[in-house]
mmCIF file of C-alpha atoms in Angstrom:
data_model
loop_
_atom_site.group_PDB
_atom_site.id
_atom_site.type_symbol
_atom_site.label_atom_id
_atom_site.label_comp_id
_atom_site.label_asym_id
_atom_site.label_seq_id
_atom_site.Cartn_x
_atom_site.Cartn_y
_atom_site.Cartn_z
ATOM 1 C CA MET A 1 -17.508 22.021 -3.268
ATOM 2 C CA GLU A 2 -14.133 21.246 -1.719
ATOM 3 C CA GLY A 3 -12.416 24.241 -0.146
ATOM 4 C CA ARG A 4 -9.158 25.466 -1.581
ATOM 5 C CA ASN A 5 -7.464 26.404 1.679
ATOM 6 C CA GLU A 6 -5.024 23.771 2.875
ATOM 7 C CA CYS A 7 -3.262 23.349 6.207
ATOM 8 C CA GLU A 8 0.474 23.716 6.544
ATOM 9 C CA ILE A 9 0.901 19.946 6.838
ATOM 10 C CA CYS A 10 -0.804 19.470 3.474
ATOM 11 C CA LYS A 11 1.537 22.054 1.927
ATOM 12 C CA GLU A 12 4.502 20.088 3.262
ATOM 13 C CA PHE A 13 2.938 16.957 1.783
ATOM 14 C CA HIS A 14 2.847 18.654 -1.599
ATOM 15 C CA LYS A 15 6.481 19.706 -1.361
ATOM 16 C CA MET A 16 7.460 16.093 -0.659
ATOM 17 C CA PHE A 17 5.298 14.263 -3.132
ATOM 18 C CA CYS A 18 3.649 16.283 -5.900
ATOM 19 C CA CYS A 19 4.856 15.923 -9.463
ATOM 20 C CA GLN A 20 8.501 14.969 -8.921
ATOM 21 C CA GLN A 21 10.293 13.168 -11.752
ATOM 22 C CA ILE A 22 12.613 10.689 -10.054
ATOM 23 C CA HIS A 23 14.301 7.943 -12.095
ATOM 24 C CA LYS A 24 11.966 8.710 -15.026
ATOM 25 C CA ARG A 25 8.865 7.651 -13.118
ATOM 26 C CA LYS A 26 5.410 8.909 -14.018
ATOM 27 C CA PRO A 27 4.345 12.340 -12.738
ATOM 28 C CA THR A 28 2.522 11.777 -9.467
ATOM 29 C CA PHE A 29 0.545 13.841 -6.982
ATOM 30 C CA PHE A 30 -1.993 13.233 -4.230
ATOM 31 C CA LYS A 31 -5.156 14.911 -2.957
ATOM 32 C CA ILE A 32 -6.809 14.579 0.469
ATOM 33 C CA LEU A 33 -10.605 14.751 0.245
ATOM 34 C CA ASP A 34 -12.452 17.193 2.467
ATOM 35 C CA ASP A 35 -15.881 16.215 3.782
ATOM 36 C CA ASP A 36 -17.602 18.328 1.118
ATOM 37 C CA PHE A 37 -16.173 16.873 -2.081
ATOM 38 C CA SER A 38 -19.156 15.234 -3.785
ATOM 39 C CA SER A 39 -20.052 18.041 -6.187
ATOM 40 C CA GLY A 40 -16.563 18.526 -7.582
ATOM 41 C CA LEU A 41 -12.838 18.359 -6.911
ATOM 42 C CA VAL A 42 -10.456 21.298 -7.103
ATOM 43 C CA LEU A 43 -6.816 20.629 -8.066
ATOM 44 C CA ASP A 44 -4.330 23.473 -7.728
ATOM 45 C CA LYS A 45 -2.435 24.073 -10.956
ATOM 46 C CA GLU A 46 0.782 23.586 -8.989
ATOM 47 C CA LEU A 47 -0.095 19.885 -8.782
ATOM 48 C CA LEU A 48 -0.402 19.709 -12.558
ATOM 49 C CA SER A 49 2.717 21.717 -13.357
ATOM 50 C CA ASP A 50 4.773 18.694 -14.423
ATOM 51 C CA LEU A 51 2.936 16.403 -16.841
ATOM 52 C CA ASN A 52 5.857 15.686 -19.140
ATOM 53 C CA GLY A 53 5.056 18.872 -21.048
ATOM 54 C CA ASP A 54 1.450 17.852 -21.770
ATOM 55 C CA VAL A 55 -1.441 20.295 -21.582
ATOM 56 C CA LEU A 56 -4.684 18.805 -20.252
ATOM 57 C CA SER A 57 -7.612 18.793 -22.631
ATOM 58 C CA ASN A 58 -11.082 19.780 -21.422
ATOM 59 C CA ILE A 59 -11.904 16.083 -21.017
ATOM 60 C CA ILE A 60 -9.757 13.782 -18.882
ATOM 61 C CA HIS A 61 -9.967 10.072 -18.061
ATOM 62 C CA LEU A 62 -9.565 8.600 -14.562
ATOM 63 C CA LYS A 63 -8.986 4.888 -14.075
ATOM 64 C CA GLY A 64 -9.339 3.388 -10.580
ATOM 65 C CA PRO A 65 -8.167 -0.018 -9.269
ATOM 66 C CA THR A 66 -11.088 -1.805 -10.960
ATOM 67 C CA GLY A 67 -9.642 -0.833 -14.347
ATOM 68 C CA GLU A 68 -12.762 0.964 -15.563
ATOM 69 C CA ALA A 69 -12.083 4.379 -17.113
ATOM 70 C CA HIS A 70 -14.334 7.350 -16.290
ATOM 71 C CA LYS A 71 -14.587 10.403 -18.529
ATOM 72 C CA LEU A 72 -14.695 13.762 -16.729
ATOM 73 C CA ASN A 73 -15.132 17.316 -17.948
ATOM 74 C CA ILE A 74 -12.836 19.876 -16.354
ATOM 75 C CA LYS A 75 -12.927 23.645 -15.988
ATOM 76 C CA LYS A 76 -9.669 25.569 -15.932
ATOM 77 C CA THR A 77 -9.049 28.818 -14.056
ATOM 78 C CA THR A 78 -5.875 30.813 -13.602
ATOM 79 C CA THR A 79 -5.045 28.994 -10.350
ATOM 80 C CA SER A 80 -6.826 25.648 -10.445
ATOM 81 C CA VAL A 81 -8.515 22.883 -12.390
ATOM 82 C CA LEU A 82 -12.023 21.835 -11.405
ATOM 83 C CA LEU A 83 -13.195 18.255 -12.001
ATOM 84 C CA ARG A 84 -16.881 18.632 -12.794
ATOM 85 C CA THR A 85 -19.204 16.493 -14.928
ATOM 86 C CA GLY A 86 -18.453 12.834 -14.267
ATOM 87 C CA TRP A 87 -16.737 13.403 -10.911
ATOM 88 C CA GLN A 88 -19.829 12.578 -8.842
ATOM 89 C CA ARG A 89 -20.273 9.252 -10.638
ATOM 90 C CA PHE A 90 -16.557 8.462 -10.205
ATOM 91 C CA ALA A 91 -16.682 9.246 -6.466
ATOM 92 C CA SER A 92 -19.867 7.225 -5.977
ATOM 93 C CA PHE A 93 -18.592 4.274 -8.032
ATOM 94 C CA HIS A 94 -15.505 3.972 -5.825
ATOM 95 C CA LYS A 95 -17.332 4.802 -2.561
ATOM 96 C CA LEU A 96 -15.003 7.679 -1.713
ATOM 97 C CA GLN A 97 -15.320 9.352 1.687
ATOM 98 C CA GLY A 98 -14.039 12.489 3.367
ATOM 99 C CA GLY A 99 -10.485 11.950 4.605
ATOM 100 C CA ASP A 100 -9.629 9.515 1.797
ATOM 101 C CA VAL A 101 -6.365 10.156 -0.029
ATOM 102 C CA LEU A 102 -6.264 9.926 -3.823
ATOM 103 C CA LEU A 103 -2.919 9.204 -5.465
ATOM 104 C CA PHE A 104 -2.830 10.231 -9.150
ATOM 105 C CA TYR A 105 -0.373 8.735 -11.671
ATOM 106 C CA TYR A 106 -0.295 10.538 -15.019
ATOM 107 C CA GLU A 107 -0.329 8.144 -17.987
ATOM 108 C CA GLY A 108 -0.290 10.725 -20.783
ATOM 109 C CA ASN A 109 -3.036 11.875 -23.175
ATOM 110 C CA SER A 110 -4.970 13.523 -20.292
ATOM 111 C CA SER A 111 -5.378 10.145 -18.536
ATOM 112 C CA PHE A 112 -4.638 9.229 -14.906
ATOM 113 C CA ASN A 113 -4.505 6.048 -12.866
ATOM 114 C CA VAL A 114 -5.841 6.684 -9.360
ATOM 115 C CA LEU A 115 -5.251 4.739 -6.133
ATOM 116 C CA PHE A 116 -7.345 5.253 -3.004
ATOM 117 C CA TYR A 117 -6.271 5.179 0.651
ATOM 118 C CA ASN A 118 -8.422 5.616 3.728
ATOM 119 C CA LYS A 119 -7.517 8.013 6.540
ATOM 120 C CA ASN A 120 -5.465 5.276 8.257
ATOM 121 C CA GLY A 121 -3.206 4.944 5.220
ATOM 122 C CA ARG A 122 -4.650 1.598 4.054
ATOM 123 C CA GLU A 123 -5.276 1.096 0.366
ATOM 124 C CA LYS A 124 -8.964 0.734 -0.454
ATOM 125 C CA SER A 125 -9.867 -2.221 -2.675
ATOM 126 C CA SER A 126 -12.673 -0.366 -4.514
ATOM 127 C CA LYS A 127 -15.242 -3.132 -5.043
ATOM 128 C CA ARG A 128 -17.737 -2.831 -7.911
ATOM 129 C CA ASP A 129 -21.282 -1.834 -6.972
ATOM 130 C CA ARG A 130 -22.735 -4.579 -9.183
ATOM 131 C CA GLY A 131 -21.110 -7.304 -7.082
ATOM 132 C CA GLU A 132 -18.929 -8.580 -9.917
ATOM 133 C CA GLU A 133 -16.075 -9.245 -7.499
ATOM 134 C CA GLU A 134 -16.640 -11.919 -4.904
ATOM 135 C CA ARG A 135 -15.954 -11.122 -1.254
ATOM 136 C CA GLY A 136 -12.297 -11.459 -0.363
ATOM 137 C CA LYS A 137 -10.944 -11.266 -3.891
ATOM 138 C CA ILE A 138 -7.811 -9.155 -4.048
ATOM 139 C CA THR A 139 -7.647 -6.138 -6.346
ATOM 140 C CA HIS A 140 -4.186 -5.713 -7.821
ATOM 141 C CA CYS A 141 -3.264 -2.125 -8.619
ATOM 142 C CA LYS A 142 -0.766 -1.249 -11.285
ATOM 143 C CA VAL A 143 1.713 1.114 -9.641
ATOM 144 C CA GLU A 144 4.527 1.134 -12.162
ATOM 145 C CA ILE A 145 7.018 -1.395 -10.771
ATOM 146 C CA SER A 146 6.075 -1.946 -7.152
ATOM 147 C CA SER A 147 2.562 -2.858 -6.059
ATOM 148 C CA SER A 148 0.935 -1.689 -2.845
ATOM 149 C CA LEU A 149 -1.715 -4.209 -1.837
ATOM 150 C CA ASP A 150 -4.184 -4.060 0.997
ATOM 151 C CA SER A 151 -2.505 -6.039 3.769
ATOM 152 C CA SER A 152 -5.747 -6.809 5.546
ATOM 153 C CA SER A 153 -7.357 -8.383 2.456
ATOM 154 C CA GLU A 154 -4.824 -11.190 2.189
ATOM 155 C CA ASP A 155 -4.701 -11.736 5.940
ATOM 156 C CA GLU A 156 -8.500 -12.058 5.934
ATOM 157 C CA ILE A 157 -8.347 -14.688 3.195
ATOM 158 C CA GLU A 158 -5.983 -16.783 5.296
ATOM 159 C CA ARG A 159 -8.043 -16.420 8.484
ATOM 160 C CA ASN A 160 -11.292 -17.444 6.800
ATOM 161 C CA GLN A 161 -9.998 -20.509 4.915
ATOM 162 C CA LYS A 162 -8.915 -23.975 6.008
ATOM 163 C CA PRO A 163 -5.688 -25.548 4.720
ATOM 164 C CA ASP A 164 -6.106 -28.561 2.451
ATOM 165 C CA ILE A 165 -5.103 -31.867 4.025
ATOM 166 C CA GLY A 166 -1.618 -32.924 3.012
ATOM 167 C CA VAL A 167 -0.710 -29.536 1.573
ATOM 168 C CA SER A 168 2.068 -27.415 3.048
ATOM 169 C CA SER A 169 0.778 -25.514 6.051
ATOM 170 C CA SER A 170 2.393 -23.394 8.726
ATOM 171 C CA ARG A 171 -0.386 -23.747 11.305
ATOM 172 C CA HIS A 172 1.371 -25.265 14.268
ATOM 173 C CA ALA A 173 1.844 -24.681 17.970
ATOM 174 C CA CYS A 174 4.054 -21.635 18.174
ATOM 175 C CA THR A 175 6.861 -21.391 20.692
ATOM 176 C CA GLY A 176 9.619 -18.919 21.554
ATOM 177 C CA ARG A 177 9.178 -15.292 20.452
ATOM 178 C CA CYS A 178 6.094 -16.167 18.375
ATOM 179 C CA ALA A 179 4.295 -17.106 21.612
ATOM 180 C CA GLN A 180 5.204 -13.800 23.247
ATOM 181 C CA LYS A 181 3.220 -10.587 23.026
ATOM 182 C CA PHE A 182 4.832 -7.164 22.771
ATOM 183 C CA ILE A 183 3.558 -3.608 23.108
ATOM 184 C CA SER A 184 4.876 -0.395 21.624
ATOM 185 C CA GLY A 185 6.828 2.058 23.716
ATOM 186 C CA ARG A 186 6.773 4.850 21.148
ATOM 187 C CA ARG A 187 4.721 7.998 21.503
ATOM 188 C CA PRO A 188 1.148 8.058 20.120
ATOM 189 C CA VAL A 189 1.106 8.474 16.340
ATOM 190 C CA THR A 190 -1.354 10.262 14.084
ATOM 191 C CA ASP A 191 -3.188 9.097 10.968
ATOM 192 C CA ARG A 192 -1.289 11.741 9.010
ATOM 193 C CA GLU A 193 2.054 10.272 10.079
ATOM 194 C CA LYS A 194 0.887 6.843 8.906
ATOM 195 C CA GLN A 195 -0.121 8.350 5.563
ATOM 196 C CA ILE A 196 3.288 9.963 5.181
ATOM 197 C CA ALA A 197 5.058 6.624 5.765
ATOM 198 C CA LEU A 198 2.852 4.969 3.143
ATOM 199 C CA PHE A 199 3.405 7.711 0.576
ATOM 200 C CA ARG A 200 7.160 7.570 1.124
ATOM 201 C CA ALA A 201 7.054 3.829 0.494
ATOM 202 C CA ASN A 202 4.965 4.286 -2.650
ATOM 203 C CA LYS A 203 7.674 6.545 -4.066
ATOM 204 C CA PHE A 204 10.156 3.673 -4.047
ATOM 205 C CA ARG A 205 11.092 2.484 -7.533
ATOM 206 C CA SER A 206 13.219 -0.429 -8.687
ATOM 207 C CA SER A 207 13.686 -2.502 -11.811
ATOM 208 C CA ASN A 208 13.429 -5.596 -9.584
ATOM 209 C CA ALA A 209 10.218 -7.301 -8.471
ATOM 210 C CA CYS A 210 8.845 -5.672 -5.311
ATOM 211 C CA PHE A 211 5.911 -5.785 -2.937
ATOM 212 C CA THR A 212 4.786 -3.376 -0.227
ATOM 213 C CA LYS A 213 3.283 -4.265 3.163
ATOM 214 C CA ILE A 214 1.895 -2.176 5.982
ATOM 215 C CA MET A 215 2.904 -3.729 9.284
ATOM 216 C CA LEU A 216 -0.112 -5.045 11.204
ATOM 217 C CA GLU A 217 -0.332 -5.948 14.887
ATOM 218 C CA THR A 218 0.035 -9.637 13.965
ATOM 219 C CA SER A 219 3.172 -8.783 11.994
ATOM 220 C CA VAL A 220 5.103 -7.035 14.745
ATOM 221 C CA TYR A 221 3.477 -7.347 18.202
ATOM 222 C CA ARG A 222 2.108 -10.887 18.430
ATOM 223 C CA THR A 223 1.929 -14.129 16.429
ATOM 224 C CA PHE A 224 4.614 -12.744 14.093
ATOM 225 C CA TYR A 225 3.670 -13.701 10.587
ATOM 226 C CA LEU A 226 3.477 -11.738 7.352
ATOM 227 C CA VAL A 227 1.296 -12.679 4.377
ATOM 228 C CA VAL A 228 3.007 -12.197 1.014
ATOM 229 C CA PRO A 229 0.838 -10.663 -1.762
ATOM 230 C CA VAL A 230 -0.553 -13.484 -3.886
ATOM 231 C CA GLU A 231 0.510 -11.976 -7.207
ATOM 232 C CA PHE A 232 4.122 -11.639 -6.035
ATOM 233 C CA GLY A 233 4.121 -15.199 -4.687
ATOM 234 C CA ARG A 234 2.804 -16.682 -7.925
ATOM 235 C CA LYS A 235 5.450 -14.948 -10.004
ATOM 236 C CA ASN A 236 8.481 -15.200 -7.735
ATOM 237 C CA LEU A 237 8.144 -17.925 -5.084
ATOM 238 C CA PRO A 238 8.047 -21.738 -5.298
ATOM 239 C CA GLY A 239 4.856 -23.652 -4.577
ATOM 240 C CA LYS A 240 6.340 -25.269 -1.495
ATOM 241 C CA ASN A 241 7.818 -24.353 1.879
ATOM 242 C CA THR A 242 11.176 -22.676 1.509
ATOM 243 C CA THR A 243 13.687 -20.391 3.250
ATOM 244 C CA ILE A 244 14.157 -16.765 2.229
ATOM 245 C CA SER A 245 16.928 -14.392 3.272
ATOM 246 C CA LEU A 246 16.144 -10.818 4.287
ATOM 247 C CA ALA A 247 18.651 -7.975 4.436
ATOM 248 C CA LEU A 248 18.605 -4.213 4.857
ATOM 249 C CA PRO A 249 20.040 -1.938 2.145
ATOM 250 C CA HIS A 250 23.797 -1.474 2.418
ATOM 251 C CA ASN A 251 24.011 -4.089 5.164
ATOM 252 C CA SER A 252 25.699 -7.464 4.745
ATOM 253 C CA ARG A 253 23.811 -9.139 7.618
ATOM 254 C CA LYS A 254 21.097 -11.596 6.606
ATOM 255 C CA TRP A 255 18.081 -12.955 8.452
ATOM 256 C CA TYR A 256 16.688 -16.311 7.322
ATOM 257 C CA VAL A 257 12.924 -16.637 7.361
ATOM 258 C CA THR A 258 10.693 -19.646 6.740
ATOM 259 C CA CYS A 259 8.263 -18.956 3.915
ATOM 260 C CA THR A 260 5.354 -21.393 4.084
ATOM 261 C CA TYR A 261 3.073 -22.243 1.177
ATOM 262 C CA ILE A 262 -0.606 -22.946 1.876
ATOM 263 C CA THR A 263 -3.505 -23.901 -0.379
ATOM 264 C CA TYR A 264 -7.118 -24.207 0.728
ATOM 265 C CA ALA A 265 -9.660 -26.978 0.425
ATOM 266 C CA THR A 266 -12.444 -24.443 -0.216
ATOM 267 C CA ASN A 267 -10.605 -22.798 -3.095
ATOM 268 C CA LYS A 268 -7.881 -24.773 -4.844
ATOM 269 C CA ARG A 269 -6.854 -21.744 -6.890
ATOM 270 C CA GLN A 270 -6.220 -19.591 -3.807
ATOM 271 C CA SER A 271 -2.759 -20.016 -2.354
ATOM 272 C CA VAL A 272 -0.954 -18.039 0.316
ATOM 273 C CA TRP A 273 2.716 -17.564 1.025
ATOM 274 C CA ARG A 274 3.651 -16.197 4.419
ATOM 275 C CA PHE A 275 6.757 -15.483 6.497
ATOM 276 C CA CYS A 276 6.759 -17.071 9.949
ATOM 277 C CA GLY A 277 9.782 -18.820 11.509
ATOM 278 C CA GLY A 278 12.592 -16.259 11.813
ATOM 279 C CA TRP A 279 10.358 -13.296 10.951
ATOM 280 C CA SER A 280 10.097 -12.305 14.642
ATOM 281 C CA LYS A 281 13.888 -12.023 14.889
ATOM 282 C CA PHE A 282 13.948 -9.643 11.945
ATOM 283 C CA VAL A 283 11.084 -7.572 13.410
ATOM 284 C CA LEU A 284 12.566 -7.237 16.880
ATOM 285 C CA LYS A 285 16.139 -6.590 15.748
ATOM 286 C CA ASN A 286 14.983 -3.834 13.394
ATOM 287 C CA ASN A 287 12.324 -2.398 15.736
ATOM 288 C CA LEU A 288 9.390 -2.609 13.325
ATOM 289 C CA GLU A 289 6.127 -1.120 14.619
ATOM 290 C CA GLU A 290 2.470 -1.250 13.600
ATOM 291 C CA GLY A 291 1.887 1.172 10.717
ATOM 292 C CA ASP A 292 5.476 1.067 9.486
ATOM 293 C CA VAL A 293 5.678 0.254 5.773
ATOM 294 C CA CYS A 294 8.185 -2.177 4.283
ATOM 295 C CA VAL A 295 9.063 -2.563 0.612
ATOM 296 C CA PHE A 296 10.468 -6.029 -0.145
ATOM 297 C CA GLU A 297 12.746 -5.947 -3.178
ATOM 298 C CA MET A 298 13.905 -9.190 -4.802
ATOM 299 C CA LYS A 299 17.642 -8.925 -5.378
ATOM 300 C CA ALA A 300 18.205 -12.564 -6.313
ATOM 301 C CA GLU A 301 16.317 -15.849 -6.125
ATOM 302 C CA LEU A 302 14.903 -16.178 -2.589
ATOM 303 C CA GLU A 303 16.836 -13.089 -1.472
ATOM 304 C CA LEU A 304 14.942 -9.933 -0.505
ATOM 305 C CA THR A 305 16.163 -6.493 0.511
ATOM 306 C CA VAL A 306 13.788 -4.773 2.946
ATOM 307 C CA HIS A 307 13.356 -0.988 2.734
ATOM 308 C CA ILE A 308 11.752 0.329 5.947
ATOM 309 C CA PHE A 309 9.622 3.494 6.019
ATOM 310 C CA ARG A 310 8.874 4.259 9.655
ATOM 311 C CA VAL A 311 5.909 6.159 11.040
ATOM 312 C CA VAL A 312 8.225 7.537 13.751
ATOM 313 C CA GLU A 313 11.952 7.732 13.081
ATOM 314 C CA GLU A 314 12.897 7.639 16.775
ATOM 315 C CA ILE A 315 13.312 3.996 17.767
ATOM 316 C CA VAL A 316 12.001 2.721 21.100
ATOM 317 C CA LYS A 317 12.376 -0.998 21.745
ATOM 318 C CA LEU A 318 9.221 -3.083 22.058
ATOM 319 C CA GLN A 319 8.249 -4.218 25.539
ATOM 320 C CA VAL A 320 7.358 -7.820 26.402
ATOM 321 C CA VAL A 321 4.002 -8.168 28.185
ATOM 322 C CA ASN A 322 3.965 -11.962 28.553
ATOM 323 C CA SER A 323 6.248 -14.914 28.030
#
């Protein structure tokens, strides 16, 4: 059974993120799994104090990224709620591990949507045990308005496919900053700090179309490209190479980035949009680092505002290691 004692950092986490009602969003809270969580999960009643006035029934429903709902029995005490019957199957179905972070979104009627993040702050795709999802397929999670997709999944799709002949492709000999390699000069960071940056980003809400990306090494230290989530590209970007402007909130300066469109001979239905030319200028000017989280908000056609959630607020310029 998971212990009830929590470290001071976790308590600060709860102050920042549990059950706040900002801009009429859904009540939200998170839970970090201890190593001994398989037999049940204890939720402090403080986490459940703001459910739009609802009182949980003795049976709740949890829905993970796969969309399948699981029915769980709960036991209430004066200080906590214990997830019992059904929890073990839910945890096994989604391959949860100690150190994973569960983000709960209350949907009403004793039902929750749940997102999963590993200890490094990356969203877990939660594949089905029965192999119903082919390798590399992207799981899209409904997170109100903005979606947080696993950055590595889309990057892996691009690495493992070959562009179709004659179709727009950005694979070319890279020169200038793209050919340079940089290293971080900031202090060492912790997994917890990366988790905090991700949770702060996931609190962002807008009525505009948005997507969220965790900065990878290839995004900010070398190569300098960023893969756009497929679902966002299909709905908001043209099926051809184009130029997109990026700007920071409350800043009139714009950076112009080439957005390339690629389809693959091995899978005609799989397309990828990615930022390349000009992206390095934006990264270096704004001191983006690996693990930082950016929310891209579409303000107008082909115009994005970038909200940066840094792992470390103190900015130290990147250092060039080759040229």
